[in-house]
XYZ file of C-alpha atoms in Angstrom:
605
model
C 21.151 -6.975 -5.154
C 18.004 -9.780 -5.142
C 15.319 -9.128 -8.207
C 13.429 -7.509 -5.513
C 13.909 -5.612 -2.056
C 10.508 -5.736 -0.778
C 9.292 -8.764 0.904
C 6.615 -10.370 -1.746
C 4.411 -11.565 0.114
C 3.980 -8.870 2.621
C 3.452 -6.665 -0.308
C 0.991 -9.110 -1.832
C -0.935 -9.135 1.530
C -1.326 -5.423 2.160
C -2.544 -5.316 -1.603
C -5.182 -7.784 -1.857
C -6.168 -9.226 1.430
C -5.449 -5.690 3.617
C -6.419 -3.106 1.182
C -8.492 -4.945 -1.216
C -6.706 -3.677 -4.385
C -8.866 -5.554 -6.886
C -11.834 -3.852 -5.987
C -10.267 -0.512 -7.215
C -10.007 -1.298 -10.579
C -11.418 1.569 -13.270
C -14.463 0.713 -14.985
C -13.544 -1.455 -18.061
C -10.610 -3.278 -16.174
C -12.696 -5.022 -13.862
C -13.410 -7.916 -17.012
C -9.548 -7.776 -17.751
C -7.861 -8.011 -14.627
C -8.289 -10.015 -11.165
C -5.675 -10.842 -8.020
C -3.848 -13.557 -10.295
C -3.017 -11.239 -13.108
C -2.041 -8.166 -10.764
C 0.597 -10.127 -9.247
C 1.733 -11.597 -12.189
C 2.259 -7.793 -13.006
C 3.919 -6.779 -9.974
C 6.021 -10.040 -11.112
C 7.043 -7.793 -14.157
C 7.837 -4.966 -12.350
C 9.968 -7.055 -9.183
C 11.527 -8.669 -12.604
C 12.476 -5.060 -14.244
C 13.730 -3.531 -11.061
C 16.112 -6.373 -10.619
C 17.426 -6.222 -13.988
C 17.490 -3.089 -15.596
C 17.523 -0.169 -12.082
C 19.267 -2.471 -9.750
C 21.930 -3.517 -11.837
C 23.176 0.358 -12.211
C 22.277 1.283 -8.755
C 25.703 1.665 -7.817
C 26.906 3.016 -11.203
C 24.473 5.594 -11.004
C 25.707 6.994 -7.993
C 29.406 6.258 -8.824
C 28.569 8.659 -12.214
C 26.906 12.048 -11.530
C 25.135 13.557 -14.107
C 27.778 16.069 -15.736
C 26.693 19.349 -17.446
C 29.105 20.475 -21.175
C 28.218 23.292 -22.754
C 24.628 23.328 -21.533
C 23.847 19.732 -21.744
C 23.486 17.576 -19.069
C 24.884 14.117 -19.694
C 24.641 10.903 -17.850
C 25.518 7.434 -17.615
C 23.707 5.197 -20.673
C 21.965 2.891 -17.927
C 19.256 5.442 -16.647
C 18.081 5.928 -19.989
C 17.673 2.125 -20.785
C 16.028 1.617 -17.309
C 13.797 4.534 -17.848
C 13.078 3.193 -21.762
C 12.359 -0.302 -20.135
C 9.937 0.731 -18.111
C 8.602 2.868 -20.511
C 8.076 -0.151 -23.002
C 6.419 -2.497 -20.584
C 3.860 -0.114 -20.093
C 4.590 1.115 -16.583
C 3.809 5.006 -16.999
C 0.195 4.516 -18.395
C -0.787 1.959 -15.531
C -3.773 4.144 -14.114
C -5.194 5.852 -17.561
C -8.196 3.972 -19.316
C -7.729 1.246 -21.584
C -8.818 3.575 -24.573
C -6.046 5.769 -24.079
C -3.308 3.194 -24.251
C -3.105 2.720 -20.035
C -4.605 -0.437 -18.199
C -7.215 0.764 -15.921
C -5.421 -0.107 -12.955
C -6.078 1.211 -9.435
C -3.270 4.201 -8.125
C -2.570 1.542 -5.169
C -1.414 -0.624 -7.955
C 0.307 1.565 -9.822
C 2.281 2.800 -6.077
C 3.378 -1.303 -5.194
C 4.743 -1.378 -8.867
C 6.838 2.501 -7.914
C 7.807 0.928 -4.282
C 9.616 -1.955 -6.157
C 11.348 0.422 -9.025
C 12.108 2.641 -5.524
C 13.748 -0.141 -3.353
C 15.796 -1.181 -6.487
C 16.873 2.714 -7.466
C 15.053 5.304 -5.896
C 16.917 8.214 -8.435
C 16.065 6.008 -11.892
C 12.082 5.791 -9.851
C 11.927 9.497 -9.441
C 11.949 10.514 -13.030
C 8.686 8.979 -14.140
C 7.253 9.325 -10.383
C 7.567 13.075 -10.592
C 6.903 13.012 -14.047
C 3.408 11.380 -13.535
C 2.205 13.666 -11.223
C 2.586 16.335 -13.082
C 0.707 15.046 -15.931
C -2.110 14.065 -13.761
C -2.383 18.050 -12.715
C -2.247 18.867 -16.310
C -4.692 16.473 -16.944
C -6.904 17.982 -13.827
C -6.528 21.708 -14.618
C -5.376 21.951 -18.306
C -7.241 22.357 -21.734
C -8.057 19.409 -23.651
C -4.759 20.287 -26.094
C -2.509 20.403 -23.165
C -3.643 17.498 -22.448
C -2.823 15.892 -25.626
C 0.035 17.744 -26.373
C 1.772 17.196 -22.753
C 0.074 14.891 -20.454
C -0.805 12.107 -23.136
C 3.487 11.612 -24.007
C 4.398 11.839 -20.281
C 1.964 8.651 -19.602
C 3.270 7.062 -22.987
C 6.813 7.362 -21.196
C 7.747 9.953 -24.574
C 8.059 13.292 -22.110
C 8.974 13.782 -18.529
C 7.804 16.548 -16.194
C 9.425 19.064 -13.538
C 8.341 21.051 -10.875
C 9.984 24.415 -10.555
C 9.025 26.463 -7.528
C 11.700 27.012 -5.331
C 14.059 29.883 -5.612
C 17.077 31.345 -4.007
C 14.965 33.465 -1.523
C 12.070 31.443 -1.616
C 12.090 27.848 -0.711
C 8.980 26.570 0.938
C 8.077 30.903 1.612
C 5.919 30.369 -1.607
C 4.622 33.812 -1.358
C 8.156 35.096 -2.015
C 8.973 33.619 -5.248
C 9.823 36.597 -7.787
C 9.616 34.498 -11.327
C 7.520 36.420 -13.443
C 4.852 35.855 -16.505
C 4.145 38.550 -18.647
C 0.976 38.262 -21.304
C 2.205 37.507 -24.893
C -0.435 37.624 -27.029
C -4.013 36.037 -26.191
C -2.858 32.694 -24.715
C 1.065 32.649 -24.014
C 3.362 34.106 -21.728
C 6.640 34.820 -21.366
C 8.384 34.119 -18.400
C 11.722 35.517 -16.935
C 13.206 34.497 -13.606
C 15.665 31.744 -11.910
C 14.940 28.324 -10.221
C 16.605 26.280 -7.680
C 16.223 22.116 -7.262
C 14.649 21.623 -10.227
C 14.564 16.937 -9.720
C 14.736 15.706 -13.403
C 15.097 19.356 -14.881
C 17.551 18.482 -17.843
C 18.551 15.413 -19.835
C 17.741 13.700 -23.190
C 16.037 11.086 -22.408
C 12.903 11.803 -24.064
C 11.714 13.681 -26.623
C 10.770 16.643 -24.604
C 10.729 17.923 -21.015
C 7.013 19.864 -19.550
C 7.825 22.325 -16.580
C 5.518 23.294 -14.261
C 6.585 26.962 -13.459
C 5.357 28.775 -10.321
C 5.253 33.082 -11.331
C 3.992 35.800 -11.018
C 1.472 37.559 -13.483
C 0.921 41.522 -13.342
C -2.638 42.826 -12.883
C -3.897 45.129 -14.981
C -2.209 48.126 -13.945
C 1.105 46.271 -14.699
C 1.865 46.155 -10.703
C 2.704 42.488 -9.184
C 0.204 40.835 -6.212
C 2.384 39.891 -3.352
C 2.316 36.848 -1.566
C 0.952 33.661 -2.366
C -2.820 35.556 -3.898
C -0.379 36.609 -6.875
C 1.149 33.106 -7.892
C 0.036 31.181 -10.565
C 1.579 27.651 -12.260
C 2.905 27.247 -16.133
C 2.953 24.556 -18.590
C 6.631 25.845 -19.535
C 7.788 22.934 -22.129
C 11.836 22.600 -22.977
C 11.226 22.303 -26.573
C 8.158 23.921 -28.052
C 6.143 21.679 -30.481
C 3.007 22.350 -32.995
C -0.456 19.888 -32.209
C 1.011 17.180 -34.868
C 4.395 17.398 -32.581
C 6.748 19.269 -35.212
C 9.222 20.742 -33.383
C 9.210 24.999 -33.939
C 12.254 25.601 -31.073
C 14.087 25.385 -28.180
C 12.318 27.222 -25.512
C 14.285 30.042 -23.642
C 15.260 27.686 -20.823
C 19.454 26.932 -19.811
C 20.748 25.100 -17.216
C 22.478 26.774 -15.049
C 24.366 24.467 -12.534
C 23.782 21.073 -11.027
C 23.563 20.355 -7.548
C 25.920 17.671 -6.080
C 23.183 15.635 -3.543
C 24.221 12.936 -0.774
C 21.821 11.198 -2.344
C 19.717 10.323 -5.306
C 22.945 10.880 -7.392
C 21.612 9.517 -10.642
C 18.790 12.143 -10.416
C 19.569 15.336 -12.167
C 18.934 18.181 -9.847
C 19.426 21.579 -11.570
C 19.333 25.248 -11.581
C 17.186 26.718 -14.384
C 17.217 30.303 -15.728
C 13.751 31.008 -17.924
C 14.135 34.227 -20.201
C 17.892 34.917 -20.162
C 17.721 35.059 -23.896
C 19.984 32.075 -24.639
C 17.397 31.212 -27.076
C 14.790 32.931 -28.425
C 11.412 31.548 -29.759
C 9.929 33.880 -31.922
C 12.611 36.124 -31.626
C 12.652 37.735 -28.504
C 13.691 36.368 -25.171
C 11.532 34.942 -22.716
C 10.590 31.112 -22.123
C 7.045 30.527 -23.994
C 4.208 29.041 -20.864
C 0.580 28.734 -21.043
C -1.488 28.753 -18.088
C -2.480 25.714 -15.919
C -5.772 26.527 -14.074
C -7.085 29.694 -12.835
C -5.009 33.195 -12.792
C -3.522 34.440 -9.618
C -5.151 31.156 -8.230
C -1.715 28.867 -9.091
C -2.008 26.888 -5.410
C -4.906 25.328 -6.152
C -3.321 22.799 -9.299
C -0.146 23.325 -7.195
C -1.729 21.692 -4.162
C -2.336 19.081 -6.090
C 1.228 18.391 -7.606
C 2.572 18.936 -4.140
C 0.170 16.105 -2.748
C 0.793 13.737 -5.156
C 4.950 14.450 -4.732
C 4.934 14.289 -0.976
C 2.652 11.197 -1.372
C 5.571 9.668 -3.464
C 8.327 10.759 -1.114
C 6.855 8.649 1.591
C 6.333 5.664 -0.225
C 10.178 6.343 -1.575
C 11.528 6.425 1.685
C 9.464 3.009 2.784
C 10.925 1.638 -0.272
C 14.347 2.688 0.499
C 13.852 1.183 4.166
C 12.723 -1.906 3.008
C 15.371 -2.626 0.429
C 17.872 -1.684 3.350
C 15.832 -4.131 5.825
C 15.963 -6.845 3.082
C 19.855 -6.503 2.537
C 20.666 -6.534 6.227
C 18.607 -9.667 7.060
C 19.777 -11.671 4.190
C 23.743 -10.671 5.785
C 23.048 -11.285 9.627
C 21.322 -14.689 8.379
C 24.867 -15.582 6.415
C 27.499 -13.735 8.253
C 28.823 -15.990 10.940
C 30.317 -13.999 14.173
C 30.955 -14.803 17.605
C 29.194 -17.686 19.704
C 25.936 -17.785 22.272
C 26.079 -16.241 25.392
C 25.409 -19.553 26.958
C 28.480 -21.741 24.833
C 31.527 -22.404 27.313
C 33.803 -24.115 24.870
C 35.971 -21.674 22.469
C 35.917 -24.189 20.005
C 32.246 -24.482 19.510
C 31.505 -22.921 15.765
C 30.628 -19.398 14.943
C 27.026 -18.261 14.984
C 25.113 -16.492 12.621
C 24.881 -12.606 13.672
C 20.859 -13.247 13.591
C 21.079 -15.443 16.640
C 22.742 -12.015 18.927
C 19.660 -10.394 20.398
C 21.360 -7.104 19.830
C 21.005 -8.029 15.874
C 17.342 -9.667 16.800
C 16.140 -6.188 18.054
C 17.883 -4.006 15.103
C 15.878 -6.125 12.653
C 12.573 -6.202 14.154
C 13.004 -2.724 14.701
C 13.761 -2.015 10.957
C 10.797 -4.348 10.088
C 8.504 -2.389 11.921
C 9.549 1.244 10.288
C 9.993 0.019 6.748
C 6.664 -2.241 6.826
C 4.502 0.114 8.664
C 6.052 3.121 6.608
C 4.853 0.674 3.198
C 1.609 0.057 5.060
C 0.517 3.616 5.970
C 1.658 4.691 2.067
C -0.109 2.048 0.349
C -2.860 2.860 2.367
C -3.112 6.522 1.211
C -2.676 5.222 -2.001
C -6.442 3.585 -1.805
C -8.171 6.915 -0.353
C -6.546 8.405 -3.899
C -8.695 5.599 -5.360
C -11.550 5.593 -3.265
C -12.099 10.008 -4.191
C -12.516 8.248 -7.802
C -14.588 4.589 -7.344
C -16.537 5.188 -3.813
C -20.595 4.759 -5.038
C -21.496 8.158 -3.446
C -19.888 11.785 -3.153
C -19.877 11.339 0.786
C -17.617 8.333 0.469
C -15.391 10.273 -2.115
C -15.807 13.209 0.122
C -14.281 11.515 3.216
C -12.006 9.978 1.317
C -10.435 13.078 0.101
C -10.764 14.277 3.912
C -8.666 11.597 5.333
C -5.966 11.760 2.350
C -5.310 15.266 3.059
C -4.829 14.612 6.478
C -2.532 11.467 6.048
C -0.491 13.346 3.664
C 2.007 14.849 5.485
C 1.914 12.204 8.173
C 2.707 9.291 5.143
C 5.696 11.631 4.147
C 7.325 12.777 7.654
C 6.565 9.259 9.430
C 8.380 7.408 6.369
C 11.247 9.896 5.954
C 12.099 9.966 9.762
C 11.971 6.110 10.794
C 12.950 4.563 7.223
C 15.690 6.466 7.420
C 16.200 5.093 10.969
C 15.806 2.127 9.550
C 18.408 2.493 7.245
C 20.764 3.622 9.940
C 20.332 0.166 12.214
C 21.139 -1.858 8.195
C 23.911 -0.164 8.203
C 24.732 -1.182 11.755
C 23.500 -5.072 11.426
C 26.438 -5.044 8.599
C 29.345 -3.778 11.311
C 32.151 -1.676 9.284
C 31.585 -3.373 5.941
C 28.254 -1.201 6.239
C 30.372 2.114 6.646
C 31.939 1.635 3.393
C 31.154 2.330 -0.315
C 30.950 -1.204 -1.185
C 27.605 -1.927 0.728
C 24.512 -0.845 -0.754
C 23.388 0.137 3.034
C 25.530 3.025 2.844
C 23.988 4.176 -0.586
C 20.092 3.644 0.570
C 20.868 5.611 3.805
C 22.176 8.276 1.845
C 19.083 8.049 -0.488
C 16.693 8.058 2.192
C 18.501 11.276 3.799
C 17.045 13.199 0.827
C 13.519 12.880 2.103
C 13.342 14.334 4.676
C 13.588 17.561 2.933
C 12.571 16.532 -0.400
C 8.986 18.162 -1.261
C 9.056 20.214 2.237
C 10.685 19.795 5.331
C 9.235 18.140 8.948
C 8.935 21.257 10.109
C 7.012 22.618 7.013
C 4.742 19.454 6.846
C 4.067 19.665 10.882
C 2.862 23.588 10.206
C 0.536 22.112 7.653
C -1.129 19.666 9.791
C -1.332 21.287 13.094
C -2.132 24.550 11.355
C -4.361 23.635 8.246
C -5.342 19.736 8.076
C -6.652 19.315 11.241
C -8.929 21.898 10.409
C -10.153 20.335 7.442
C -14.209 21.257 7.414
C -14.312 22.024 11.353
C -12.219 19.060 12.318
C -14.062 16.595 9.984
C -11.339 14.896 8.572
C -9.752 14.333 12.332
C -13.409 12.672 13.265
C -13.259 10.279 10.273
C -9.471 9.180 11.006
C -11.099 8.443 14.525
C -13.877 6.639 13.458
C -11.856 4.250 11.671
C -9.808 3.749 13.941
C -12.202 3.026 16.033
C -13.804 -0.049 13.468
C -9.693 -1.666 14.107
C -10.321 -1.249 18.269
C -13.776 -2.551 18.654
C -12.428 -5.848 16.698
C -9.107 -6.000 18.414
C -11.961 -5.822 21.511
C -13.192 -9.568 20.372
C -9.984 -11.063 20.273
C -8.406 -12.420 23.099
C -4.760 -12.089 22.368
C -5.244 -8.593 20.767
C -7.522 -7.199 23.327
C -4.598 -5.751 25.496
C -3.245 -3.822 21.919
C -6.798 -2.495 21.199
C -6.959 -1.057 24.837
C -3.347 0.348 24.655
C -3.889 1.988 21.698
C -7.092 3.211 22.898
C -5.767 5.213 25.602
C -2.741 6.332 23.236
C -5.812 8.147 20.839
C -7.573 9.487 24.063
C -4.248 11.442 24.698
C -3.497 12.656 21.333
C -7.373 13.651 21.105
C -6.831 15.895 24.506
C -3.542 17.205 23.524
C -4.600 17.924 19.835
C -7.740 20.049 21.387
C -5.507 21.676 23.605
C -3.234 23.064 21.008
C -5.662 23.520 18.993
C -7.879 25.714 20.921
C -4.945 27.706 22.546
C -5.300 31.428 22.430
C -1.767 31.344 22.096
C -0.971 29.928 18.487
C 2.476 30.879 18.022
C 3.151 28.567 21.256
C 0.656 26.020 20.113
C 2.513 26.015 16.436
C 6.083 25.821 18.089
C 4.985 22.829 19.216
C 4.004 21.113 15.310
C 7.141 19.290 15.059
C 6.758 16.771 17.562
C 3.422 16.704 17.627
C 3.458 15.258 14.387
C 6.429 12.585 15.390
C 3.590 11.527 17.730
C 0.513 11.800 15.808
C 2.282 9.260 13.283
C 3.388 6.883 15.767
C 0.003 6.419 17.039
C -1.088 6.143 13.500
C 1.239 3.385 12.537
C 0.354 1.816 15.715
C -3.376 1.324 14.219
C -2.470 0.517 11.113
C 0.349 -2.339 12.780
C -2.883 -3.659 14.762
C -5.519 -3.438 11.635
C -2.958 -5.013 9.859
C -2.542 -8.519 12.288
C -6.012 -8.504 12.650
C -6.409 -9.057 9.077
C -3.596 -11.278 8.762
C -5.007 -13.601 11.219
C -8.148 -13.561 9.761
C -6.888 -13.929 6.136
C -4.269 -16.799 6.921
C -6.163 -18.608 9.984
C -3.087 -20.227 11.210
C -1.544 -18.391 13.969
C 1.668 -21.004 13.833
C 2.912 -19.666 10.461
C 6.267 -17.731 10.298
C 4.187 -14.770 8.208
C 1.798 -14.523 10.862
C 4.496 -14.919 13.581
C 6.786 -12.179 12.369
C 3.626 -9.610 11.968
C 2.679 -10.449 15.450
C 6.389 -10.012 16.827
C 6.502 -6.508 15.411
C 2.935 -5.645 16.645
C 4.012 -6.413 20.021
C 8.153 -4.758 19.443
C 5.832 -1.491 18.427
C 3.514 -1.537 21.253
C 6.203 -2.097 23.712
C 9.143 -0.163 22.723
C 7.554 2.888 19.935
C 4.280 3.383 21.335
C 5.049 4.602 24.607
C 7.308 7.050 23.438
C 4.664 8.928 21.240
C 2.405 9.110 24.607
C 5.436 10.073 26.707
C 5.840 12.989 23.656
C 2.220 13.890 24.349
C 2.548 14.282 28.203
C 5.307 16.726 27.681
C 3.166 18.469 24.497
C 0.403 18.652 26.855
C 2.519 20.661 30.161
C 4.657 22.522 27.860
C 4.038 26.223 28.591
C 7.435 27.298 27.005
C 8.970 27.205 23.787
C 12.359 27.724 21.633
C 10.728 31.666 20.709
C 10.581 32.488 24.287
C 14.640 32.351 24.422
C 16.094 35.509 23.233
C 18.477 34.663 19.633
C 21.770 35.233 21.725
C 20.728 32.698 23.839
C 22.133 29.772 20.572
């Protein structure tokens, strides 16, 4: 594989000149850093995915983690990736400089995770997840949780879990049956059984932190049911004093790892907490301490979940990319067949770029994986805009239009990169089918994400059913506004003027068919209808964010001729041609559907 699978300077550009990373910066790091040194460190980081997570990509996958008597082991190469990474600094990126981090924006700190993803999305995941649950612990816990568990994760000494999902209850939250008994003043005890635990058991730190969704009994000893009951634990795999002493191994065992299509060097686990296998202070039960409020555990969760999904999308753009990258480097080498237009036999082969069949798979692949990177990156600066904006309605809206990009960022990217992948895998004919290309690895990868942190379906509930309701439709008016900034300066242009008016009409429809599900007094047709109502919301979406993003580069780069400029422009128009119309075609049929899959009886499948 190439040091990196992301196309520099189209990173570079969405960075500085489209997103205007380097006014992000925390305060203190605005004297230390500036565009020049920010690329030099996404230099590092394109440098360290090419050398230490590429070069066991394959291996990786080729080598499952293997559990012996309740130990997971795993090839040597994840751990020196992971230590790399953790040496050069590139776990701490966002904390302040006086806590050993470099005071660097989250948009930053996502380009530097889209490179480590492209190169090996399963060696990526274990400090991605990791980091976000630090940052909740940092949000919601004491100030000696902090220290104790968030400081090591962001020193790269201790990774982090999530553990919610169970064998009844897998997004149904409100049936999880984990539970936390009181042990003493502070502690619990916690006894129950988790399923897809990503990262839940190695040794390649000095101590794991799980984040444990249970159940804690009022105070008549009786459990609350559904999701009013739930609260989240700082469960940790080996329990430590303040000076870091080790006292014991916590009541946690592995139970069985799961064999995924993808993300193969990624241990994903079954944990059992309070089976007794080991017993701190002598009795069983795994030792937690609350994070955030009792029977209140969605609020810190919502917060882990965000930051997760936000990473699954930017994952999956990654993983489209690196695909997109591999394919055009082949088609431009791999010589096959002759023009349509060449009479002579003899005449030499041609490179697969020049068929128009391979022309269209490309841009095709360009558009997904760029405007998946694009619409994740962008995210990425309303995370740093809550924290930097100058007033709290800035930070306010801000928050308001994350929330409702969320799920949009993580579906959009998981359903066209991995489209994406599929037409790489294609541009390389049958080598592409086989183990030998990397295409076949990344589309396997990407697969995963589409489920990974919630499903479409799941994610489509979430924004028909809660997000667009964010404050009375607030956050839905903001999205619109600024949208509405990109069309009034595609208006002035005289090239883009025809873009600005398609994608005007494209938001008038999705405005009409979002009221109209929105207000209907049936809701459980309206809902039915989430799925591809989201498939369409994000294609318009992207759509902006294709135009806002030639609008910039033209202004930015001022010469139209360039090949840059030329090859943003060619997907612009590919997407308003080809992907466009489809999400308004989706819309119409949104808009006169008056049945749906619940009105067929169940014998009807």
């Amino acid at each position: 594989m190439p040091i990196s699978l992301i196309h520099r300077q189209t990173l570079d550009f969405l960075l500085f000149d489209w997103l205007k990373a380097d006014q992000y910066l925390h305060h203190g790091a605005k004297q230390m850093h500036n565009r020049a040194s920010l690329s030099a460190l996404l230099d590092r980081a394109a440098n360290l995915a090419g050398d230490k997570l590429a070069s066991c990509y394959r291996q990786a996958d080729e080598h499952e983690p293997v559990l012996e008597n309740g130990t997971v082991r795993m090839t040597p190469e994840i751990r020196n990736a992971l230590h790399a990474m953790r040496d050069q600094g590139f776990f701490g990126l966002t904390q302040p400089f006086e806590e050993g981090g470099l005071g660097l924006p989250v948009l930053i700190e996502r380009a530097c995770f889209a490179l480590f993803a492209a190169a090996n999305p399963a060696v990526a995941a274990y400090p991605q997840i990791s980091l976000a649950c630090a940052r909740t612990i940092q949000s919601w816990g004491t100030p000696a949780q902090i220290t104790q568990y968030a400081a090591p994760v962001f020193a790269g000494k201790m990774f982090g879990t999530m553990c919610l999902a169970e064998q009844q209850a897998g997004s149904s939250l409100g049936d999880i049956e984990t539970r936390a008994i009181p042990d003493g003043p502070a502690a619990y005890r916690l006894f129950g059984h988790k399923m897809w635990v990503a990262g839940g058991a190695h040794t390649m730190a000095d101590n794991i932190v799980h984040l444990v969704l249970a159940r804690v009994p009022d105070s008549h000893g009786n459990l609350i049911p559904g999701v009013r009951g739930l609260s989240l634990f700082l469960v940790p795999a080996l329990i430590r004093q303040a000076n870091g002493e080790a006292i014991a191994q916590n009541d946690i065992s592995v139970t069985g790892i799961n064999r995924t299509m993808g993300y193969r060097g990624l241990v994903n686990c079954s944990l059992s907490f309070g089976e007794g296998t080991h017993r701190p202070g002598g009795k069983a039960g795994a030792i937690g301490w609350l994070i955030g409020p009792l029977h209140r555990g969605l609020a810190p969760l919502l917060q882990l979940m965000n930051e997760a999904r936000a990473g699954t999308g930017l994952f999956a753009a990654a993983i489209a990319s690196a695909g997109y990258q591999l394919s055009l480097r082949y088609a431009r080498e791999r010589r096959q067949g002759r023009a349509w237009t060449e009479k002579s036999a003899e005449a030499p082969q041609i490179p697969i770029i020049r068929h128009d069949d391979v022309r269209r798979m490309l841009l095709r692949q360009k558009c997904y994986s760029e405007g998946a990177l694009a619409l994740s990156l962008y995210c990425a600066r309303l995370s740093d805009e809550e924290s930097t904006a100058p007033d709290a309605d800035l930070r306010r809206h801000a928050t308001l239009l994350r929330e409702l990009l969320t799920p949009v960022a993580k579906c959009w990217s998981a359903q066209w990169g991995l489209q994406a992948n599929h037409l790489a895998i294609q541009v390389f004919g049958g080598v592409g089918y086989t183990k030998q290309c990397a295409a076949e690895q990344l589309f396997r990868d990407n697969r995963l994400n589409a489920i990974q942190q919630g499903t479409h379906g799941v994610q489509a509930l979430e924004l028909l059913g809660k997000k667009l309701r964010l404050e009375d439709g607030t956050a839905l008016e903001l999205l619109g506004e600024t949208m509405h900034k990109t069309l009034l300066k595609a208006g002035q242009h005289t090239v883009l003027a025809a873009h600005g008016k398609h994608l005007a009409r494209a938001m008038h429809l999705l405005a009409r068919v979002t009221r109209q599900l929105l207000t209907d007094t049936q809701q459980e047709r309206a809902m039915a209808q989430a799925s591809p109502y989201l498939e369409a919301f994000g294609h318009v979406v992207v759509a902006w964010i294709w135009l806002d993003v030639v609008l910039c580069c033209e202004h930015v780069g001022g010469n139209t001729e360039s090949h840059f400029f030329a090859g943003k422009m060619a997907a612009l128009d590919y997407f308003y041609l080809w992907e466009l119309p489809s999400a308004e075609l989706m819309l119409n049929q949104l808009a006169q559907a008056e049945k749906n899959t619940m009105h067929f009886p169940d014998q009807s499948y």
